[in-house]
Amino acid sequence: MTCNIFAVLVIVQEKRRGSYYSSIAKLFASDSTNQAATNAVQIFGGAGFNTEYPVEKLMRDAKIFQIYEGTSQAFLLFKIFFQDLSATQKEIQATALKFAREEILPVAAKYDESGDFPWVIVKKAHSLGLMNPQIPEQYGGPGMSSLETALIVEALSYGCTGVQLAIMGPSLGLAPVYIAGNEEQKMKYLGWLASEPILASYCVTEPGAGSDVSGVRTKAEKKGDEYVINGQKAWVTGGGYAKWFFTLARSDPNPKAPAGKAFTAFIIDGDTPGIVRDTRTITFEDVRVPASNVLGKPGEGFKVAMSAFDMTRPGVAAGAVGLSWRALDEAAKYALERKTFGTEIANHQAVQFMLADMAVNLELSRLATYRAAYDVDRQVRSSYFASIAKCFAADTANQAATNAVQIFGGNGFNSEYPVEKLMRDAKIYQIYEGTSQIQRIVIARMLLGYFQQNQTTRGI
């Protein structure tokens, strides 16, 4: 509900003209109003139908917005096109999209089938400045903004989200160093990523600790001027190839110690003795790490690990946006080619409604993503908007991929067509870097806290 309200406000703030965006605003705002009123009544329970409470009137009032000045069904029929961007943004996106179409699209299916790591593409992306573009210039990087990085991720994901992740996967690993590292650490590890097409990984998740990060059991024991690390990490993106790892380990042996004081963050070089790894799992067996590789202060690792998500979740959302964009393009193309009952299926209202729903959610998830990235650029810490973008874009990608397969019909399950892979790829966005359920918890906690202080959710 909050996602919907926020996205409509962004559209209004953008001051975009034309029937396309005014239709999106009217359609989504009216549908959101009805859903918000219905949810409010549900939360009130039986009291929601009592005129002594305000919400029953809200539900009655909401319905007219789906009817007057054009029904919601009428507004689903407007055509699809891509929003305007600034000249700089268009140039960045054009470069990334050209790379996606020429270097990624032709070979994506091959890599999907073989499971090989796309080193050739990764190296080409690095040479063009499309890999780790957010690394500041003083450390040898392109120095692009988070918004520009989101444009690149979106475009690369249009080609293939898996290959995009191979290129941009180090973003999560480098974020804690960017946020909490000292100058020596930044110069060494960010500079390394900027100068060579290498990978870095974020090692937090464990076999028994995913969404519950406080359940991390990997231990760090201080011995002289070193720490000895023992434990196992799971689902490590790029773990089989990473040159260094951001790692969270429990440094306080007291199991009752609060998360904010129990963990320490480390940078661990990939060739350190005692590291055993495969594609996704990293095992640390008496791995000795110098105290100089502690990231931030000892005992503050949990804060460092969590702060990275506000910086990286807009990028994850951008990947989901790119997938939704590709799903919409593929579905629109197929709908204009495939004929049933003597005409292209694009002329059938049922198909038009699916395409229009995909377009509406794509544009809104894109705007939410750009807003979250903009907050990072302004150095405004906003878990609220980062979670909104990640949650809404992930859900949108899954619905877009499902609709695309539906429009393709039986061909949607055929690997000769691209949409079955889109549906497989979409699901991960509701899981990694915080599940959609975790995002909703974050959103709800923050809006409730804000409301308690301000008696409104507007302006959060």
XYZ file of C-alpha atoms in Angstrom:
460
model
C 0.000 0.000 0.000
C 2.790 2.430 0.928
C 4.661 1.468 -2.250
C 1.663 2.470 -4.349
C 1.077 5.830 -2.650
C 4.759 6.745 -2.850
C 5.081 5.895 -6.523
C 2.099 8.070 -7.475
C 3.535 11.005 -5.534
C 6.789 10.643 -7.449
C 4.920 10.761 -10.763
C 3.271 14.013 -9.690
C 6.611 15.468 -8.593
C 8.133 14.563 -11.961
C 5.539 16.877 -13.614
C 5.413 14.696 -16.701
C 2.923 15.580 -19.421
C 0.882 13.435 -21.728
C -1.899 10.929 -21.471
C 0.464 8.059 -20.664
C 1.680 9.372 -17.313
C -1.577 11.073 -16.357
C -3.302 7.747 -17.032
C -0.767 5.874 -14.918
C -1.237 8.358 -12.078
C -5.037 8.214 -12.231
C -5.185 4.439 -12.603
C -2.704 3.592 -9.905
C -3.850 6.250 -7.451
C -7.476 5.158 -7.704
C -6.629 1.470 -7.355
C -4.288 2.270 -4.451
C -6.977 4.342 -2.760
C -9.404 1.443 -2.870
C -6.791 -1.011 -1.621
C -5.735 1.370 1.163
C -9.322 1.858 2.318
C -9.989 -1.883 2.200
C -6.832 -2.597 4.210
C -7.762 0.055 6.757
C -11.189 -1.515 7.286
C -9.546 -4.941 7.612
C -7.171 -3.625 10.268
C -10.078 -2.065 12.186
C -11.934 -5.394 12.070
C -15.612 -5.218 12.978
C -15.168 -1.614 14.073
C -14.329 -0.797 10.471
C -18.024 -0.974 9.581
C -19.020 1.291 12.464
C -19.750 4.902 11.497
C -18.171 6.002 14.766
C -14.854 5.236 13.076
C -13.648 7.053 9.925
C -12.554 4.161 7.733
C -15.957 2.881 6.585
C -16.562 6.250 4.909
C -13.141 6.088 3.274
C -14.063 2.774 1.659
C -17.328 4.231 0.360
C -15.604 7.347 -0.953
C -12.750 5.458 -2.598
C -14.774 3.607 -5.215
C -15.692 6.685 -7.258
C -12.029 7.268 -8.116
C -12.055 4.068 -10.183
C -15.069 5.308 -12.156
C -15.297 9.031 -12.844
C -13.105 10.870 -15.396
C -12.372 7.517 -17.014
C -12.693 4.091 -15.467
C -9.637 2.120 -14.430
C -10.377 -0.267 -17.289
C -10.326 2.560 -19.860
C -6.994 3.824 -18.595
C -5.406 0.415 -19.140
C -5.553 0.889 -22.915
C -2.911 3.588 -23.452
C 0.216 2.683 -25.443
C 3.618 1.828 -24.010
C 6.767 3.897 -24.373
C 9.904 4.670 -22.390
C 10.212 7.775 -20.227
C 12.465 10.720 -21.062
C 15.872 10.977 -19.417
C 18.458 13.752 -19.276
C 21.149 13.851 -21.959
C 23.758 12.421 -19.588
C 21.458 9.684 -18.382
C 20.519 8.772 -21.942
C 24.170 8.514 -22.933
C 24.990 6.263 -19.981
C 21.967 4.087 -20.578
C 22.565 3.939 -24.326
C 26.115 2.693 -23.780
C 24.978 0.028 -21.321
C 21.982 -0.978 -23.428
C 24.120 -1.237 -26.565
C 26.497 -3.472 -24.621
C 23.586 -5.579 -23.361
C 22.134 -6.040 -26.837
C 25.414 -6.702 -28.621
C 27.448 -8.580 -26.008
C 24.955 -10.157 -23.591
C 21.739 -10.961 -25.451
C 23.339 -13.125 -28.180
C 25.095 -15.409 -25.664
C 22.827 -15.311 -22.592
C 21.114 -18.599 -23.454
C 24.485 -20.288 -23.977
C 25.726 -19.272 -20.536
C 22.390 -20.243 -19.015
C 22.738 -23.742 -20.436
C 26.444 -24.267 -19.729
C 26.664 -22.588 -16.328
C 30.072 -21.162 -17.254
C 31.110 -17.880 -15.685
C 31.007 -15.126 -18.362
C 34.551 -13.851 -17.919
C 34.771 -12.588 -21.499
C 31.768 -10.326 -20.976
C 32.926 -9.233 -17.513
C 36.293 -8.125 -18.878
C 34.666 -6.194 -21.723
C 32.293 -4.478 -19.297
C 35.210 -3.488 -17.084
C 37.097 -2.009 -20.023
C 34.083 0.202 -20.826
C 33.664 1.433 -17.250
C 30.416 -0.492 -16.776
C 31.740 -2.567 -13.875
C 31.681 -1.040 -10.383
C 30.877 2.423 -11.801
C 30.148 3.818 -8.327
C 33.782 3.584 -7.153
C 35.003 7.184 -6.629
C 37.586 8.663 -8.951
C 40.154 9.086 -6.150
C 40.310 5.299 -5.930
C 40.558 4.841 -9.684
C 36.880 4.291 -10.452
C 34.490 6.031 -12.864
C 32.910 7.974 -9.983
C 29.338 7.641 -11.217
C 26.339 8.426 -9.048
C 24.000 5.802 -7.648
C 21.347 6.928 -10.109
C 23.735 6.461 -13.023
C 24.742 3.085 -11.617
C 21.069 2.119 -11.466
C 20.687 3.035 -15.139
C 23.582 0.732 -16.015
C 22.234 -2.144 -13.915
C 18.791 -1.728 -15.461
C 20.177 -1.805 -18.992
C 22.496 -4.775 -18.389
C 19.641 -6.674 -16.744
C 17.579 -6.092 -19.853
C 20.118 -8.357 -21.559
C 20.339 -10.968 -18.783
C 20.094 -10.578 -15.031
C 22.499 -13.455 -14.462
C 25.243 -11.907 -16.572
C 24.473 -8.519 -15.022
C 25.066 -10.023 -11.593
C 28.400 -11.427 -12.743
C 29.389 -7.888 -13.740
C 27.850 -5.917 -10.880
C 27.955 -8.561 -8.136
C 30.925 -6.926 -6.348
C 28.695 -3.940 -5.497
C 27.497 -5.511 -2.248
C 30.991 -6.576 -1.238
C 32.504 -3.157 -1.873
C 29.704 -1.165 -0.212
C 30.842 -1.772 3.404
C 34.385 -0.764 2.461
C 33.077 2.396 0.815
C 30.973 3.189 3.902
C 33.229 2.185 6.802
C 36.721 1.652 5.408
C 39.696 3.853 6.235
C 41.662 5.497 3.438
C 44.257 2.738 3.299
C 41.552 0.067 2.981
C 39.655 2.015 0.344
C 42.755 2.703 -1.703
C 43.781 -0.955 -1.645
C 40.494 -2.798 -2.082
C 38.360 -0.331 -4.033
C 41.396 0.530 -6.126
C 41.922 -3.149 -6.879
C 38.353 -3.483 -8.154
C 38.748 -0.338 -10.234
C 42.004 -1.388 -11.864
C 41.222 -5.035 -12.661
C 38.134 -7.057 -13.669
C 38.056 -8.964 -10.391
C 35.250 -9.938 -8.025
C 34.656 -9.209 -4.353
C 32.008 -10.945 -2.272
C 29.762 -10.226 0.692
C 30.003 -13.068 3.213
C 27.244 -12.789 5.800
C 24.574 -15.433 5.078
C 25.188 -18.856 6.608
C 23.456 -22.245 6.380
C 21.606 -21.361 9.589
C 21.412 -17.580 9.280
C 19.740 -15.815 6.379
C 17.171 -13.119 7.094
C 18.087 -13.467 10.781
C 21.573 -11.991 10.514
C 21.913 -12.012 14.299
C 22.074 -15.800 14.001
C 25.536 -15.705 12.369
C 27.800 -18.294 14.006
C 31.125 -17.741 12.242
C 33.573 -16.839 15.023
C 36.432 -14.366 15.206
C 38.883 -14.870 18.076
C 41.446 -12.156 18.809
C 44.997 -13.492 19.136
C 47.640 -10.811 19.398
C 47.469 -8.523 16.390
C 45.378 -11.030 14.434
C 41.914 -12.529 14.425
C 41.348 -16.238 13.795
C 38.177 -16.868 11.776
C 36.253 -20.154 11.806
C 32.877 -20.852 10.230
C 30.972 -21.285 7.009
C 29.166 -18.838 4.734
C 26.499 -19.760 2.182
C 24.970 -18.263 -0.962
C 27.991 -16.052 -1.548
C 27.605 -14.254 -4.871
C 30.817 -14.710 -6.851
C 32.363 -16.589 -3.957
C 34.147 -19.095 -6.148
C 36.099 -16.354 -7.923
C 36.343 -13.454 -5.457
C 39.744 -11.953 -4.722
C 38.559 -10.624 -1.372
C 35.593 -10.960 0.955
C 33.663 -8.689 3.249
C 32.956 -11.019 6.168
C 30.844 -10.716 9.304
C 31.893 -12.820 12.283
C 30.878 -13.085 15.939
C 33.681 -11.584 18.032
C 31.858 -11.631 21.384
C 31.595 -15.221 22.696
C 28.624 -14.277 24.881
C 25.574 -15.708 23.041
C 23.352 -13.120 24.750
C 25.366 -10.147 23.521
C 23.207 -7.775 21.435
C 23.808 -7.861 17.690
C 24.994 -4.253 17.753
C 27.992 -5.270 19.861
C 28.508 -8.967 19.093
C 29.971 -8.862 15.580
C 33.051 -7.507 13.862
C 33.462 -6.879 10.137
C 36.563 -7.959 8.247
C 38.139 -7.716 4.820
C 39.664 -11.106 4.051
C 41.939 -11.694 1.073
C 40.819 -14.626 -1.050
C 44.229 -16.337 -1.047
C 44.516 -16.426 2.749
C 45.402 -19.955 3.970
C 42.458 -21.859 5.425
C 39.808 -20.717 2.946
C 37.905 -23.530 1.221
C 35.314 -22.551 -1.369
C 33.095 -23.509 -4.250
C 30.609 -21.491 -6.277
C 28.427 -20.427 -3.348
C 29.927 -21.740 -0.091
C 32.954 -20.339 1.736
C 34.493 -22.188 4.682
C 36.988 -20.493 6.995
C 39.269 -22.909 8.843
C 41.624 -21.111 11.253
C 41.935 -18.222 8.818
C 44.261 -15.566 10.238
C 43.329 -11.977 9.472
C 45.437 -8.986 10.557
C 43.712 -6.523 12.887
C 44.380 -3.867 10.249
C 41.715 -5.595 8.133
C 38.962 -4.930 10.657
C 36.370 -2.776 8.922
C 35.135 -0.041 11.221
C 35.463 -0.674 14.944
C 35.508 -4.085 16.651
C 32.005 -5.010 17.772
C 30.293 -2.733 15.241
C 30.216 -5.168 12.341
C 26.451 -5.627 12.374
C 25.927 -1.918 11.773
C 28.469 -1.945 8.939
C 26.871 -4.981 7.294
C 23.341 -3.572 7.488
C 24.275 -0.070 6.334
C 25.413 -1.497 3.009
C 21.857 -2.429 2.037
C 20.620 1.154 1.862
C 23.352 1.730 -0.697
C 22.884 -1.459 -2.711
C 19.151 -2.172 -2.662
C 18.388 0.504 -5.289
C 20.774 -1.384 -7.575
C 19.012 -4.672 -6.899
C 15.714 -2.943 -7.635
C 17.200 -1.654 -10.888
C 18.006 -5.226 -11.894
C 14.379 -6.171 -11.347
C 13.299 -3.133 -13.374
C 15.506 -4.255 -16.259
C 13.921 -7.692 -16.192
C 10.416 -6.173 -16.176
C 11.369 -3.957 -19.097
C 12.609 -6.944 -21.091
C 9.471 -8.945 -20.229
C 7.249 -6.117 -21.442
C 9.191 -5.718 -24.687
C 9.132 -9.433 -25.422
C 5.421 -9.672 -24.615
C 4.529 -6.628 -26.731
C 6.558 -7.934 -29.675
C 4.960 -11.371 -29.491
C 1.467 -9.923 -29.080
C 1.883 -7.959 -32.307
C 3.060 -11.057 -34.204
C 0.901 -13.872 -32.848
C -2.576 -14.197 -34.363
C -5.703 -15.863 -33.003
C -9.290 -15.581 -34.204
C -8.105 -13.793 -37.325
C -6.207 -10.957 -35.659
C -3.072 -10.218 -33.642
C -3.531 -11.066 -29.979
C -2.501 -7.485 -29.185
C -5.989 -6.521 -30.352
C -7.607 -8.656 -27.662
C -8.540 -6.599 -24.628
C -7.484 -9.358 -22.225
C -3.929 -9.172 -23.581
C -4.003 -5.368 -23.624
C -4.900 -5.320 -19.936
C -1.936 -7.574 -19.079
C 0.425 -5.388 -21.101
C -0.956 -2.229 -19.509
C -0.589 -3.655 -15.998
C 3.006 -4.539 -16.818
C 3.636 -1.012 -18.116
C 2.095 0.701 -15.090
C 4.073 -1.352 -12.586
C 7.268 -1.017 -14.617
C 7.100 2.773 -14.672
C 6.275 3.001 -10.971
C 9.005 0.572 -9.922
C 11.449 2.513 -12.093
C 10.517 5.803 -10.414
C 10.717 4.260 -6.937
C 14.146 2.869 -7.805
C 15.422 6.192 -9.101
C 14.141 7.944 -5.960
C 15.973 5.475 -3.725
C 19.169 5.905 -5.757
C 18.790 9.676 -5.565
C 18.659 9.459 -1.770
C 21.975 7.596 -1.799
C 23.464 10.348 -3.963
C 22.227 12.964 -1.488
C 23.767 10.898 1.326
C 20.342 10.576 2.899
C 20.068 7.264 4.724
C 16.638 5.939 3.880
C 15.965 2.293 4.542
C 12.323 3.152 3.928
C 12.662 4.136 0.279
C 15.371 1.557 -0.429
C 13.045 -1.162 0.858
C 10.076 0.240 -1.071
C 12.072 0.186 -4.300
C 13.455 -3.301 -3.745
C 10.118 -4.755 -2.637
C 7.973 -3.197 -5.338
C 10.415 -3.772 -8.206
C 10.897 -7.420 -7.198
C 7.167 -8.086 -7.044
C 6.699 -6.247 -10.340
C 9.380 -8.349 -12.046
C 7.703 -11.567 -10.969
C 4.297 -10.421 -12.180
C 5.760 -9.106 -15.441
C 7.525 -12.397 -16.154
C 4.380 -14.363 -15.313
C 2.284 -12.173 -17.609
C 4.833 -12.512 -20.396
C 4.704 -16.303 -20.169
C 0.907 -16.134 -20.137
C 0.873 -14.010 -23.291
C 3.248 -16.452 -24.992
C 0.968 -19.336 -24.017
C 2.520 -22.762 -24.519
C 5.524 -21.162 -26.193
C 6.248 -19.441 -22.897
C 7.600 -22.731 -21.524
C 9.771 -23.377 -24.571
C 13.444 -22.524 -24.092
C 13.539 -21.386 -27.724
C 11.708 -18.300 -26.454
C 13.223 -15.947 -23.845
C 10.386 -15.533 -21.364
C 10.685 -18.851 -19.509
C 14.163 -17.754 -18.396
C 12.778 -14.395 -17.304
C 10.339 -16.167 -15.006
C 13.148 -18.260 -13.522
C 15.374 -15.221 -13.079
C 12.670 -13.020 -11.558
C 12.149 -15.042 -8.386
C 15.565 -14.340 -6.886
C 14.699 -10.652 -6.582
C 12.112 -11.510 -3.933
C 14.766 -13.392 -1.964
C 18.326 -12.065 -2.067
C 19.568 -8.906 -0.330
C 16.522 -9.123 1.908
C 13.332 -11.016 1.136
C 10.182 -9.177 0.116
C 8.795 -10.048 3.544
C 11.776 -8.423 5.259
C 11.299 -5.312 3.099
C 7.673 -5.084 4.213
C 8.733 -5.389 7.850
C 11.229 -2.547 7.395
C 8.641 -0.380 5.635
C 5.969 -1.009 8.261
C 8.275 -0.381 11.217
C 9.524 2.885 9.782
C 6.127 4.243 8.765
C 4.640 3.354 12.161
C 7.513 5.030 13.976
C 7.168 8.108 11.808
C 3.413 8.224 12.331
C 3.788 8.027 16.102
C 5.958 11.137 15.983
C 4.114 13.111 13.295
C 0.553 11.726 13.197
C 0.822 11.328 9.423
C 2.793 9.159 7.012
C 3.184 12.020 4.527
C 6.733 13.333 4.432
C 8.441 10.235 5.761
